[in-house]
Amino acid sequence: MKLNKVLFGMMFTASAVSALAVAKAPVIDVNANSIDSSALTEQLTTLSRKLDSRNKAQVNIQRQLDLLQTEVNELRGATELHTHQLSQVLERQRELYQEIDRRVNEVLESTSKAASVTTNPMATISTAENATSYSDNLTENETYDRALNLVLKDKRYKQAIIEFNAFNKSFPNSSYAPNAHYWLGQLLFNQGELVKANTAFLIVVNKYKDSTKRPDALLKLAMVAQKQNDVKKAITSYQKLLKEYPNSTAAKLAKPRLASLTN
Protein backbone atom coordinates (compact mmCIF):
# COMPACT_ATOMS: atom_id res chain seq x y z
CA MET A 1 0.00 0.00 0.00
CA LYS A 2 2.85 2.35 0.91
CA LEU A 3 4.57 1.46 -2.35
CA ASN A 4 1.54 2.53 -4.36
CA LYS A 5 1.36 5.86 -2.52
CA VAL A 6 5.03 6.51 -3.23
CA LEU A 7 4.61 5.71 -6.92
CA PHE A 8 1.53 7.85 -7.17
CA GLY A 9 3.39 10.76 -5.50
CA MET A 10 6.28 10.45 -7.92
CA MET A 11 3.91 10.40 -10.90
CA PHE A 12 2.10 13.48 -9.57
CA THR A 13 5.34 15.35 -9.10
CA ALA A 14 6.48 14.48 -12.63
CA SER A 15 3.17 15.65 -14.05
CA ALA A 16 3.43 18.92 -12.16
CA VAL A 17 6.98 19.54 -13.39
CA SER A 18 5.91 18.78 -16.98
CA ALA A 19 2.98 21.15 -16.70
CA LEU A 20 5.23 23.87 -15.32
CA ALA A 21 7.74 23.36 -18.14
CA VAL A 22 4.98 23.59 -20.69
CA ALA A 23 3.65 26.77 -19.14
CA LYS A 24 7.11 28.45 -19.15
CA ALA A 25 8.11 27.43 -22.74
CA PRO A 26 8.29 30.42 -25.20
CA VAL A 27 5.60 30.83 -27.81
CA ILE A 28 6.91 31.05 -31.44
CA ASP A 29 4.75 33.01 -33.89
CA VAL A 30 5.33 31.19 -37.14
CA ASN A 31 3.21 33.63 -39.15
CA ALA A 32 5.17 36.69 -37.89
CA ASN A 33 8.50 35.15 -38.95
CA SER A 34 7.00 34.39 -42.33
CA ILE A 35 5.99 38.06 -42.82
CA ASP A 36 9.46 39.39 -41.83
CA SER A 37 11.18 37.00 -44.23
CA SER A 38 8.87 38.00 -47.07
CA ALA A 39 9.52 41.73 -46.50
CA LEU A 40 13.26 41.12 -46.38
CA THR A 41 13.12 39.17 -49.62
CA GLU A 42 11.15 41.99 -51.26
CA GLN A 43 13.63 44.60 -50.06
CA LEU A 44 16.52 42.54 -51.37
CA THR A 45 14.76 42.13 -54.70
CA THR A 46 14.15 45.91 -54.94
CA LEU A 47 17.74 46.68 -54.03
CA SER A 48 18.98 44.20 -56.61
CA ARG A 49 16.74 45.77 -59.22
CA LYS A 50 18.07 49.25 -58.40
CA LEU A 51 21.64 48.04 -58.60
CA ASP A 52 20.97 46.49 -62.00
CA SER A 53 19.39 49.76 -63.21
CA ARG A 54 22.33 51.78 -61.96
CA ASN A 55 24.81 49.42 -63.61
CA LYS A 56 22.92 49.63 -66.89
CA ALA A 57 22.85 53.43 -66.63
CA GLN A 58 26.59 53.51 -66.02
CA VAL A 59 27.19 51.25 -68.99
CA ASN A 60 25.05 53.54 -71.19
CA ILE A 61 26.87 56.64 -69.95
CA GLN A 62 30.25 55.03 -70.60
CA ARG A 63 29.11 54.02 -74.07
CA GLN A 64 28.00 57.60 -74.80
CA LEU A 65 31.30 58.97 -73.47
CA ASP A 66 33.22 56.56 -75.71
CA LEU A 67 31.12 57.67 -78.67
CA LEU A 68 31.69 61.35 -77.90
CA GLN A 69 35.43 60.77 -77.52
CA THR A 70 35.52 59.04 -80.89
CA GLU A 71 33.68 61.95 -82.51
CA VAL A 72 36.04 64.46 -80.86
CA ASN A 73 39.05 62.53 -82.16
CA GLU A 74 37.56 62.48 -85.66
CA LEU A 75 36.86 66.22 -85.52
CA ARG A 76 40.38 66.90 -84.27
CA GLY A 77 41.82 64.86 -87.11
CA ALA A 78 39.67 66.66 -89.68
CA THR A 79 40.67 70.04 -88.25
CA GLU A 80 44.37 69.18 -88.39
CA LEU A 81 43.98 67.97 -91.97
CA HIS A 82 42.16 71.15 -93.03
CA THR A 83 44.74 73.31 -91.26
CA HIS A 84 47.54 71.54 -93.09
CA GLN A 85 45.76 71.88 -96.43
CA LEU A 86 45.13 75.59 -95.80
CA SER A 87 48.80 76.11 -94.96
CA GLN A 88 49.76 74.42 -98.22
CA VAL A 89 47.34 76.63 -100.19
CA LEU A 90 48.67 79.81 -98.54
CA GLU A 91 52.26 78.75 -99.14
CA ARG A 92 51.52 77.99 -102.79
CA GLN A 93 49.77 81.35 -103.16
CA ARG A 94 52.78 83.13 -101.69
CA GLU A 95 55.10 81.31 -104.10
CA LEU A 96 52.88 82.29 -107.03
CA TYR A 97 52.92 85.95 -105.99
CA GLN A 98 56.70 85.83 -105.70
CA GLU A 99 56.99 84.24 -109.12
CA ILE A 100 54.69 86.89 -110.61
CA ASP A 101 56.74 89.66 -109.01
CA ARG A 102 59.96 88.14 -110.32
CA ARG A 103 58.69 87.83 -113.87
CA VAL A 104 57.19 91.30 -113.87
CA ASN A 105 60.46 92.73 -112.61
CA GLU A 106 62.30 91.00 -115.44
CA VAL A 107 59.84 92.42 -117.98
CA LEU A 108 60.11 95.89 -116.48
CA GLU A 109 63.89 95.83 -116.56
CA SER A 110 63.98 94.59 -120.13
CA THR A 111 61.39 97.06 -121.43
CA SER A 112 62.41 100.16 -119.48
CA LYS A 113 65.50 100.66 -121.63
CA ALA A 114 63.47 100.66 -124.83
CA ALA A 115 60.45 102.52 -123.46
CA SER A 116 60.01 106.05 -124.69
CA VAL A 117 56.96 107.91 -123.44
CA THR A 118 56.05 111.43 -124.59
CA THR A 119 53.39 113.25 -122.60
CA ASN A 120 51.98 116.75 -122.34
CA PRO A 121 53.18 118.26 -119.02
CA MET A 122 49.81 119.93 -118.36
CA ALA A 123 47.99 116.70 -119.14
CA THR A 124 50.30 114.88 -116.73
CA ILE A 125 49.45 117.32 -113.93
CA SER A 126 45.75 116.99 -114.63
CA THR A 127 45.98 113.19 -114.69
CA ALA A 128 47.90 113.15 -111.42
CA GLU A 129 45.29 115.32 -109.70
CA ASN A 130 42.42 113.18 -110.99
CA ALA A 131 44.20 109.96 -110.07
CA THR A 132 44.87 111.12 -106.53
CA SER A 133 41.27 112.27 -106.10
CA TYR A 134 39.98 108.99 -107.51
CA SER A 135 42.26 106.87 -105.31
CA ASP A 136 41.12 108.72 -102.19
CA ASN A 137 37.59 107.51 -102.84
CA LEU A 138 38.60 103.86 -103.11
CA THR A 139 39.17 101.24 -100.46
CA GLU A 140 42.63 100.01 -99.54
CA ASN A 141 42.35 96.88 -101.74
CA GLU A 142 40.90 98.80 -104.67
CA THR A 143 43.61 101.46 -104.52
CA TYR A 144 46.40 98.89 -104.42
CA ASP A 145 44.85 96.82 -107.23
CA ARG A 146 44.44 99.96 -109.35
CA ALA A 147 48.11 100.86 -108.95
CA LEU A 148 49.23 97.28 -109.62
CA ASN A 149 47.05 96.97 -112.73
CA LEU A 150 48.65 100.10 -114.14
CA VAL A 151 51.90 98.12 -114.15
CA LEU A 152 50.74 94.62 -115.05
CA LYS A 153 47.89 95.32 -117.46
CA ASP A 154 48.09 98.88 -118.74
CA LYS A 155 51.90 99.26 -118.62
CA ARG A 156 51.44 102.91 -117.67
CA TYR A 157 54.52 103.06 -115.50
CA LYS A 158 54.63 106.80 -114.80
CA GLN A 159 50.98 106.79 -113.79
CA ALA A 160 51.68 103.77 -111.59
CA ILE A 161 54.36 105.80 -109.75
CA ILE A 162 51.73 108.42 -108.97
CA GLU A 163 49.28 105.78 -107.78
CA PHE A 164 51.77 103.98 -105.53
CA ASN A 165 52.82 107.30 -104.01
CA ALA A 166 49.16 108.09 -103.32
CA PHE A 167 48.60 104.64 -101.83
CA ASN A 168 51.58 104.94 -99.47
CA LYS A 169 50.33 108.31 -98.23
CA SER A 170 46.72 107.16 -97.80
CA PHE A 171 47.45 103.76 -96.24
CA PRO A 172 50.81 103.95 -94.43
CA ASN A 173 49.95 100.99 -92.17
CA SER A 174 48.56 98.75 -94.88
CA SER A 175 49.59 95.09 -95.11
CA TYR A 176 50.41 95.91 -98.74
CA ALA A 177 52.81 98.71 -97.69
CA PRO A 178 56.10 96.79 -98.14
CA ASN A 179 55.00 95.61 -101.59
CA ALA A 180 53.80 99.09 -102.53
CA HIS A 181 57.12 100.70 -101.52
CA TYR A 182 59.03 98.00 -103.37
CA TRP A 183 56.96 98.48 -106.54
CA LEU A 184 57.49 102.23 -106.30
CA GLY A 185 61.24 101.71 -105.96
CA GLN A 186 61.29 99.33 -108.92
CA LEU A 187 59.39 101.75 -111.15
CA LEU A 188 61.63 104.64 -110.13
CA PHE A 189 64.71 102.47 -110.71
CA ASN A 190 63.51 101.65 -114.22
CA GLN A 191 62.91 105.35 -114.88
CA GLY A 192 66.47 106.13 -113.82
CA GLU A 193 65.43 108.05 -110.70
CA LEU A 194 68.01 106.29 -108.56
CA VAL A 195 67.91 108.55 -105.49
CA LYS A 196 64.13 108.19 -105.09
CA ALA A 197 64.35 104.48 -105.83
CA ASN A 198 67.02 104.10 -103.14
CA THR A 199 64.71 105.81 -100.63
CA ALA A 200 61.82 103.47 -101.44
CA PHE A 201 63.97 100.33 -101.14
CA LEU A 202 65.44 101.55 -97.85
CA ILE A 203 61.93 101.85 -96.40
CA VAL A 204 61.31 98.19 -97.19
CA VAL A 205 64.66 97.07 -95.73
CA ASN A 206 64.54 99.15 -92.54
CA LYS A 207 60.83 99.23 -91.72
CA TYR A 208 59.54 95.84 -92.89
CA LYS A 209 62.12 93.34 -91.69
CA ASP A 210 59.68 90.40 -91.89
CA SER A 211 58.49 91.16 -95.40
CA THR A 212 59.14 88.69 -98.22
CA LYS A 213 60.14 91.71 -100.36
CA ARG A 214 63.10 92.59 -98.09
CA PRO A 215 65.70 90.37 -99.84
CA ASP A 216 64.63 91.80 -103.23
CA ALA A 217 64.90 95.32 -101.81
CA LEU A 218 68.43 94.56 -100.58
CA LEU A 219 69.33 93.36 -104.05
CA LYS A 220 67.98 96.55 -105.61
CA LEU A 221 69.84 98.73 -103.10
CA ALA A 222 73.06 97.07 -104.20
CA MET A 223 72.14 97.54 -107.86
CA VAL A 224 71.37 101.23 -107.26
CA ALA A 225 74.77 101.68 -105.60
CA GLN A 226 76.42 99.85 -108.48
CA LYS A 227 74.74 102.16 -111.01
CA GLN A 228 75.91 105.13 -108.97
CA ASN A 229 79.46 103.73 -109.13
CA ASP A 230 79.54 103.32 -105.35
CA VAL A 231 81.33 99.96 -105.45
CA LYS A 232 81.98 99.75 -101.71
CA LYS A 233 78.31 100.29 -100.87
CA ALA A 234 77.22 97.83 -103.55
CA ILE A 235 79.55 95.12 -102.21
CA THR A 236 78.32 95.72 -98.65
CA SER A 237 74.67 95.40 -99.72
CA TYR A 238 75.31 92.24 -101.76
CA GLN A 239 77.18 90.64 -98.84
CA LYS A 240 74.40 91.55 -96.41
CA LEU A 241 71.85 89.95 -98.71
CA LEU A 242 73.89 86.74 -99.03
CA LYS A 243 74.38 86.58 -95.26
CA GLU A 244 70.75 87.16 -94.26
CA TYR A 245 69.00 85.36 -97.13
CA PRO A 246 71.50 82.84 -98.55
CA ASN A 247 68.84 80.60 -100.13
CA SER A 248 66.66 83.29 -101.66
CA THR A 249 66.21 83.98 -105.36
CA ALA A 250 67.63 87.45 -104.79
CA ALA A 251 70.81 85.89 -103.35
CA LYS A 252 71.25 83.76 -106.48
CA LEU A 253 71.06 86.91 -108.60
CA ALA A 254 73.46 88.73 -106.27
CA LYS A 255 76.28 86.17 -106.42
CA PRO A 256 77.45 86.82 -110.00
CA ARG A 257 77.09 90.59 -109.53
CA LEU A 258 79.18 90.49 -106.37
CA ALA A 259 81.75 88.31 -108.09
CA SER A 260 82.07 90.86 -110.91
CA LEU A 261 82.90 93.57 -108.35
CA THR A 262 85.35 91.60 -106.24
CA ASN A 263 87.33 89.76 -108.92
mmCIF file of C-alpha atoms in Angstrom:
data_model
loop_
_atom_site.group_PDB
_atom_site.id
_atom_site.type_symbol
_atom_site.label_atom_id
_atom_site.label_comp_id
_atom_site.label_asym_id
_atom_site.label_seq_id
_atom_site.Cartn_x
_atom_site.Cartn_y
_atom_site.Cartn_z
ATOM 1 C CA MET A 1 0.000 0.000 0.000
ATOM 2 C CA LYS A 2 2.853 2.352 0.907
ATOM 3 C CA LEU A 3 4.567 1.456 -2.353
ATOM 4 C CA ASN A 4 1.537 2.530 -4.360
ATOM 5 C CA LYS A 5 1.363 5.862 -2.517
ATOM 6 C CA VAL A 6 5.028 6.514 -3.228
ATOM 7 C CA LEU A 7 4.614 5.709 -6.923
ATOM 8 C CA PHE A 8 1.532 7.853 -7.169
ATOM 9 C CA GLY A 9 3.387 10.762 -5.505
ATOM 10 C CA MET A 10 6.278 10.448 -7.921
ATOM 11 C CA MET A 11 3.910 10.404 -10.903
ATOM 12 C CA PHE A 12 2.098 13.478 -9.574
ATOM 13 C CA THR A 13 5.341 15.347 -9.099
ATOM 14 C CA ALA A 14 6.483 14.477 -12.627
ATOM 15 C CA SER A 15 3.167 15.651 -14.048
ATOM 16 C CA ALA A 16 3.427 18.920 -12.164
ATOM 17 C CA VAL A 17 6.982 19.536 -13.388
ATOM 18 C CA SER A 18 5.912 18.782 -16.984
ATOM 19 C CA ALA A 19 2.984 21.150 -16.699
ATOM 20 C CA LEU A 20 5.228 23.874 -15.320
ATOM 21 C CA ALA A 21 7.736 23.360 -18.140
ATOM 22 C CA VAL A 22 4.977 23.586 -20.693
ATOM 23 C CA ALA A 23 3.654 26.771 -19.137
ATOM 24 C CA LYS A 24 7.106 28.451 -19.148
ATOM 25 C CA ALA A 25 8.114 27.428 -22.741
ATOM 26 C CA PRO A 26 8.290 30.416 -25.205
ATOM 27 C CA VAL A 27 5.604 30.832 -27.805
ATOM 28 C CA ILE A 28 6.907 31.051 -31.436
ATOM 29 C CA ASP A 29 4.749 33.005 -33.892
ATOM 30 C CA VAL A 30 5.329 31.189 -37.141
ATOM 31 C CA ASN A 31 3.210 33.625 -39.153
ATOM 32 C CA ALA A 32 5.173 36.687 -37.892
ATOM 33 C CA ASN A 33 8.497 35.147 -38.955
ATOM 34 C CA SER A 34 6.999 34.390 -42.332
ATOM 35 C CA ILE A 35 5.987 38.059 -42.818
ATOM 36 C CA ASP A 36 9.457 39.390 -41.826
ATOM 37 C CA SER A 37 11.180 37.003 -44.226
ATOM 38 C CA SER A 38 8.874 37.996 -47.073
ATOM 39 C CA ALA A 39 9.524 41.725 -46.499
ATOM 40 C CA LEU A 40 13.256 41.120 -46.377
ATOM 41 C CA THR A 41 13.115 39.166 -49.616
ATOM 42 C CA GLU A 42 11.149 41.986 -51.260
ATOM 43 C CA GLN A 43 13.634 44.598 -50.062
ATOM 44 C CA LEU A 44 16.519 42.540 -51.370
ATOM 45 C CA THR A 45 14.762 42.131 -54.703
ATOM 46 C CA THR A 46 14.148 45.913 -54.943
ATOM 47 C CA LEU A 47 17.742 46.682 -54.033
ATOM 48 C CA SER A 48 18.978 44.202 -56.606
ATOM 49 C CA ARG A 49 16.737 45.766 -59.223
ATOM 50 C CA LYS A 50 18.071 49.246 -58.401
ATOM 51 C CA LEU A 51 21.645 48.042 -58.596
ATOM 52 C CA ASP A 52 20.975 46.489 -62.001
ATOM 53 C CA SER A 53 19.395 49.760 -63.207
ATOM 54 C CA ARG A 54 22.331 51.780 -61.961
ATOM 55 C CA ASN A 55 24.813 49.418 -63.612
ATOM 56 C CA LYS A 56 22.924 49.634 -66.888
ATOM 57 C CA ALA A 57 22.851 53.433 -66.634
ATOM 58 C CA GLN A 58 26.594 53.508 -66.017
ATOM 59 C CA VAL A 59 27.187 51.252 -68.990
ATOM 60 C CA ASN A 60 25.050 53.540 -71.194
ATOM 61 C CA ILE A 61 26.873 56.637 -69.954
ATOM 62 C CA GLN A 62 30.246 55.031 -70.598
ATOM 63 C CA ARG A 63 29.108 54.016 -74.075
ATOM 64 C CA GLN A 64 27.998 57.595 -74.798
ATOM 65 C CA LEU A 65 31.301 58.972 -73.473
ATOM 66 C CA ASP A 66 33.224 56.564 -75.708
ATOM 67 C CA LEU A 67 31.124 57.666 -78.675
ATOM 68 C CA LEU A 68 31.692 61.345 -77.900
ATOM 69 C CA GLN A 69 35.430 60.769 -77.516
ATOM 70 C CA THR A 70 35.520 59.039 -80.889
ATOM 71 C CA GLU A 71 33.680 61.954 -82.505
ATOM 72 C CA VAL A 72 36.041 64.458 -80.859
ATOM 73 C CA ASN A 73 39.052 62.529 -82.163
ATOM 74 C CA GLU A 74 37.564 62.480 -85.655
ATOM 75 C CA LEU A 75 36.863 66.224 -85.524
ATOM 76 C CA ARG A 76 40.375 66.905 -84.268
ATOM 77 C CA GLY A 77 41.820 64.864 -87.106
ATOM 78 C CA ALA A 78 39.667 66.655 -89.677
ATOM 79 C CA THR A 79 40.675 70.039 -88.247
ATOM 80 C CA GLU A 80 44.369 69.176 -88.390
ATOM 81 C CA LEU A 81 43.979 67.975 -91.966
ATOM 82 C CA HIS A 82 42.163 71.155 -93.029
ATOM 83 C CA THR A 83 44.740 73.310 -91.259
ATOM 84 C CA HIS A 84 47.542 71.535 -93.092
ATOM 85 C CA GLN A 85 45.761 71.877 -96.434
ATOM 86 C CA LEU A 86 45.129 75.587 -95.802
ATOM 87 C CA SER A 87 48.796 76.105 -94.964
ATOM 88 C CA GLN A 88 49.761 74.424 -98.224
ATOM 89 C CA VAL A 89 47.340 76.627 -100.186
ATOM 90 C CA LEU A 90 48.672 79.805 -98.542
ATOM 91 C CA GLU A 91 52.264 78.747 -99.142
ATOM 92 C CA ARG A 92 51.518 77.987 -102.788
ATOM 93 C CA GLN A 93 49.768 81.347 -103.156
ATOM 94 C CA ARG A 94 52.782 83.130 -101.686
ATOM 95 C CA GLU A 95 55.096 81.309 -104.103
ATOM 96 C CA LEU A 96 52.876 82.289 -107.033
ATOM 97 C CA TYR A 97 52.922 85.947 -105.992
ATOM 98 C CA GLN A 98 56.704 85.834 -105.699
ATOM 99 C CA GLU A 99 56.991 84.245 -109.120
ATOM 100 C CA ILE A 100 54.687 86.887 -110.612
ATOM 101 C CA ASP A 101 56.737 89.660 -109.011
ATOM 102 C CA ARG A 102 59.960 88.139 -110.316
ATOM 103 C CA ARG A 103 58.688 87.825 -113.872
ATOM 104 C CA VAL A 104 57.189 91.297 -113.866
ATOM 105 C CA ASN A 105 60.463 92.727 -112.612
ATOM 106 C CA GLU A 106 62.295 91.002 -115.436
ATOM 107 C CA VAL A 107 59.844 92.421 -117.975
ATOM 108 C CA LEU A 108 60.110 95.892 -116.479
ATOM 109 C CA GLU A 109 63.890 95.828 -116.560
ATOM 110 C CA SER A 110 63.976 94.591 -120.131
ATOM 111 C CA THR A 111 61.391 97.061 -121.430
ATOM 112 C CA SER A 112 62.408 100.161 -119.478
ATOM 113 C CA LYS A 113 65.497 100.660 -121.627
ATOM 114 C CA ALA A 114 63.466 100.659 -124.831
ATOM 115 C CA ALA A 115 60.451 102.515 -123.463
ATOM 116 C CA SER A 116 60.005 106.049 -124.692
ATOM 117 C CA VAL A 117 56.964 107.911 -123.440
ATOM 118 C CA THR A 118 56.048 111.426 -124.590
ATOM 119 C CA THR A 119 53.387 113.249 -122.598
ATOM 120 C CA ASN A 120 51.980 116.748 -122.339
ATOM 121 C CA PRO A 121 53.178 118.260 -119.021
ATOM 122 C CA MET A 122 49.809 119.930 -118.360
ATOM 123 C CA ALA A 123 47.993 116.703 -119.143
ATOM 124 C CA THR A 124 50.301 114.877 -116.731
ATOM 125 C CA ILE A 125 49.454 117.323 -113.931
ATOM 126 C CA SER A 126 45.753 116.991 -114.632
ATOM 127 C CA THR A 127 45.978 113.194 -114.692
ATOM 128 C CA ALA A 128 47.896 113.150 -111.419
ATOM 129 C CA GLU A 129 45.289 115.320 -109.703
ATOM 130 C CA ASN A 130 42.424 113.184 -110.991
ATOM 131 C CA ALA A 131 44.202 109.957 -110.070
ATOM 132 C CA THR A 132 44.867 111.119 -106.528
ATOM 133 C CA SER A 133 41.270 112.268 -106.104
ATOM 134 C CA TYR A 134 39.985 108.990 -107.512
ATOM 135 C CA SER A 135 42.261 106.873 -105.310
ATOM 136 C CA ASP A 136 41.120 108.721 -102.187
ATOM 137 C CA ASN A 137 37.586 107.511 -102.839
ATOM 138 C CA LEU A 138 38.601 103.860 -103.110
ATOM 139 C CA THR A 139 39.168 101.238 -100.464
ATOM 140 C CA GLU A 140 42.627 100.012 -99.545
ATOM 141 C CA ASN A 141 42.353 96.885 -101.735
ATOM 142 C CA GLU A 142 40.902 98.799 -104.672
ATOM 143 C CA THR A 143 43.606 101.461 -104.521
ATOM 144 C CA TYR A 144 46.399 98.892 -104.416
ATOM 145 C CA ASP A 145 44.852 96.823 -107.231
ATOM 146 C CA ARG A 146 44.438 99.962 -109.350
ATOM 147 C CA ALA A 147 48.112 100.860 -108.949
ATOM 148 C CA LEU A 148 49.233 97.285 -109.623
ATOM 149 C CA ASN A 149 47.054 96.973 -112.730
ATOM 150 C CA LEU A 150 48.653 100.098 -114.142
ATOM 151 C CA VAL A 151 51.902 98.117 -114.146
ATOM 152 C CA LEU A 152 50.744 94.620 -115.055
ATOM 153 C CA LYS A 153 47.892 95.319 -117.458
ATOM 154 C CA ASP A 154 48.091 98.881 -118.740
ATOM 155 C CA LYS A 155 51.905 99.256 -118.616
ATOM 156 C CA ARG A 156 51.440 102.909 -117.669
ATOM 157 C CA TYR A 157 54.515 103.063 -115.503
ATOM 158 C CA LYS A 158 54.632 106.800 -114.798
ATOM 159 C CA GLN A 159 50.980 106.794 -113.793
ATOM 160 C CA ALA A 160 51.685 103.771 -111.590
ATOM 161 C CA ILE A 161 54.355 105.795 -109.746
ATOM 162 C CA ILE A 162 51.735 108.418 -108.972
ATOM 163 C CA GLU A 163 49.281 105.776 -107.781
ATOM 164 C CA PHE A 164 51.765 103.976 -105.529
ATOM 165 C CA ASN A 165 52.820 107.300 -104.006
ATOM 166 C CA ALA A 166 49.164 108.088 -103.321
ATOM 167 C CA PHE A 167 48.603 104.644 -101.833
ATOM 168 C CA ASN A 168 51.582 104.935 -99.474
ATOM 169 C CA LYS A 169 50.331 108.306 -98.226
ATOM 170 C CA SER A 170 46.724 107.162 -97.801
ATOM 171 C CA PHE A 171 47.452 103.756 -96.240
ATOM 172 C CA PRO A 172 50.812 103.946 -94.429
ATOM 173 C CA ASN A 173 49.948 100.986 -92.173
ATOM 174 C CA SER A 174 48.556 98.745 -94.882
ATOM 175 C CA SER A 175 49.591 95.093 -95.110
ATOM 176 C CA TYR A 176 50.415 95.910 -98.737
ATOM 177 C CA ALA A 177 52.810 98.709 -97.688
ATOM 178 C CA PRO A 178 56.097 96.786 -98.142
ATOM 179 C CA ASN A 179 55.004 95.606 -101.594
ATOM 180 C CA ALA A 180 53.800 99.087 -102.532
ATOM 181 C CA HIS A 181 57.116 100.697 -101.518
ATOM 182 C CA TYR A 182 59.028 97.998 -103.368
ATOM 183 C CA TRP A 183 56.963 98.478 -106.544
ATOM 184 C CA LEU A 184 57.487 102.229 -106.295
ATOM 185 C CA GLY A 185 61.240 101.713 -105.960
ATOM 186 C CA GLN A 186 61.291 99.326 -108.918
ATOM 187 C CA LEU A 187 59.389 101.749 -111.146
ATOM 188 C CA LEU A 188 61.635 104.641 -110.131
ATOM 189 C CA PHE A 189 64.708 102.472 -110.706
ATOM 190 C CA ASN A 190 63.512 101.653 -114.220
ATOM 191 C CA GLN A 191 62.913 105.348 -114.879
ATOM 192 C CA GLY A 192 66.474 106.133 -113.819
ATOM 193 C CA GLU A 193 65.435 108.051 -110.695
ATOM 194 C CA LEU A 194 68.010 106.289 -108.555
ATOM 195 C CA VAL A 195 67.911 108.554 -105.486
ATOM 196 C CA LYS A 196 64.133 108.195 -105.089
ATOM 197 C CA ALA A 197 64.355 104.482 -105.830
ATOM 198 C CA ASN A 198 67.018 104.104 -103.136
ATOM 199 C CA THR A 199 64.710 105.814 -100.628
ATOM 200 C CA ALA A 200 61.816 103.468 -101.443
ATOM 201 C CA PHE A 201 63.973 100.334 -101.139
ATOM 202 C CA LEU A 202 65.445 101.554 -97.852
ATOM 203 C CA ILE A 203 61.931 101.851 -96.405
ATOM 204 C CA VAL A 204 61.306 98.188 -97.194
ATOM 205 C CA VAL A 205 64.658 97.072 -95.726
ATOM 206 C CA ASN A 206 64.545 99.153 -92.542
ATOM 207 C CA LYS A 207 60.835 99.230 -91.716
ATOM 208 C CA TYR A 208 59.542 95.844 -92.886
ATOM 209 C CA LYS A 209 62.118 93.337 -91.689
ATOM 210 C CA ASP A 210 59.685 90.399 -91.891
ATOM 211 C CA SER A 211 58.493 91.160 -95.403
ATOM 212 C CA THR A 212 59.141 88.695 -98.220
ATOM 213 C CA LYS A 213 60.145 91.705 -100.357
ATOM 214 C CA ARG A 214 63.096 92.588 -98.094
ATOM 215 C CA PRO A 215 65.704 90.373 -99.840
ATOM 216 C CA ASP A 216 64.629 91.802 -103.226
ATOM 217 C CA ALA A 217 64.897 95.324 -101.814
ATOM 218 C CA LEU A 218 68.431 94.560 -100.577
ATOM 219 C CA LEU A 219 69.333 93.360 -104.051
ATOM 220 C CA LYS A 220 67.976 96.552 -105.613
ATOM 221 C CA LEU A 221 69.835 98.734 -103.101
ATOM 222 C CA ALA A 222 73.060 97.070 -104.203
ATOM 223 C CA MET A 223 72.137 97.537 -107.864
ATOM 224 C CA VAL A 224 71.367 101.234 -107.262
ATOM 225 C CA ALA A 225 74.767 101.678 -105.596
ATOM 226 C CA GLN A 226 76.416 99.850 -108.481
ATOM 227 C CA LYS A 227 74.735 102.157 -111.012
ATOM 228 C CA GLN A 228 75.915 105.134 -108.968
ATOM 229 C CA ASN A 229 79.462 103.727 -109.127
ATOM 230 C CA ASP A 230 79.542 103.321 -105.350
ATOM 231 C CA VAL A 231 81.333 99.961 -105.454
ATOM 232 C CA LYS A 232 81.977 99.746 -101.715
ATOM 233 C CA LYS A 233 78.308 100.291 -100.872
ATOM 234 C CA ALA A 234 77.223 97.827 -103.551
ATOM 235 C CA ILE A 235 79.551 95.118 -102.213
ATOM 236 C CA THR A 236 78.320 95.716 -98.645
ATOM 237 C CA SER A 237 74.673 95.401 -99.725
ATOM 238 C CA TYR A 238 75.312 92.239 -101.759
ATOM 239 C CA GLN A 239 77.182 90.644 -98.842
ATOM 240 C CA LYS A 240 74.401 91.548 -96.408
ATOM 241 C CA LEU A 241 71.853 89.950 -98.715
ATOM 242 C CA LEU A 242 73.888 86.741 -99.032
ATOM 243 C CA LYS A 243 74.379 86.584 -95.264
ATOM 244 C CA GLU A 244 70.753 87.162 -94.263
ATOM 245 C CA TYR A 245 69.005 85.359 -97.134
ATOM 246 C CA PRO A 246 71.499 82.842 -98.546
ATOM 247 C CA ASN A 247 68.844 80.600 -100.127
ATOM 248 C CA SER A 248 66.659 83.294 -101.658
ATOM 249 C CA THR A 249 66.208 83.979 -105.362
ATOM 250 C CA ALA A 250 67.633 87.449 -104.788
ATOM 251 C CA ALA A 251 70.807 85.889 -103.349
ATOM 252 C CA LYS A 252 71.248 83.760 -106.478
ATOM 253 C CA LEU A 253 71.059 86.914 -108.596
ATOM 254 C CA ALA A 254 73.457 88.727 -106.274
ATOM 255 C CA LYS A 255 76.282 86.174 -106.416
ATOM 256 C CA PRO A 256 77.454 86.825 -110.002
ATOM 257 C CA ARG A 257 77.085 90.593 -109.529
ATOM 258 C CA LEU A 258 79.179 90.489 -106.365
ATOM 259 C CA ALA A 259 81.750 88.311 -108.090
ATOM 260 C CA SER A 260 82.069 90.861 -110.906
ATOM 261 C CA LEU A 261 82.895 93.574 -108.352
ATOM 262 C CA THR A 262 85.354 91.596 -106.238
ATOM 263 C CA ASN A 263 87.329 89.763 -108.917
#
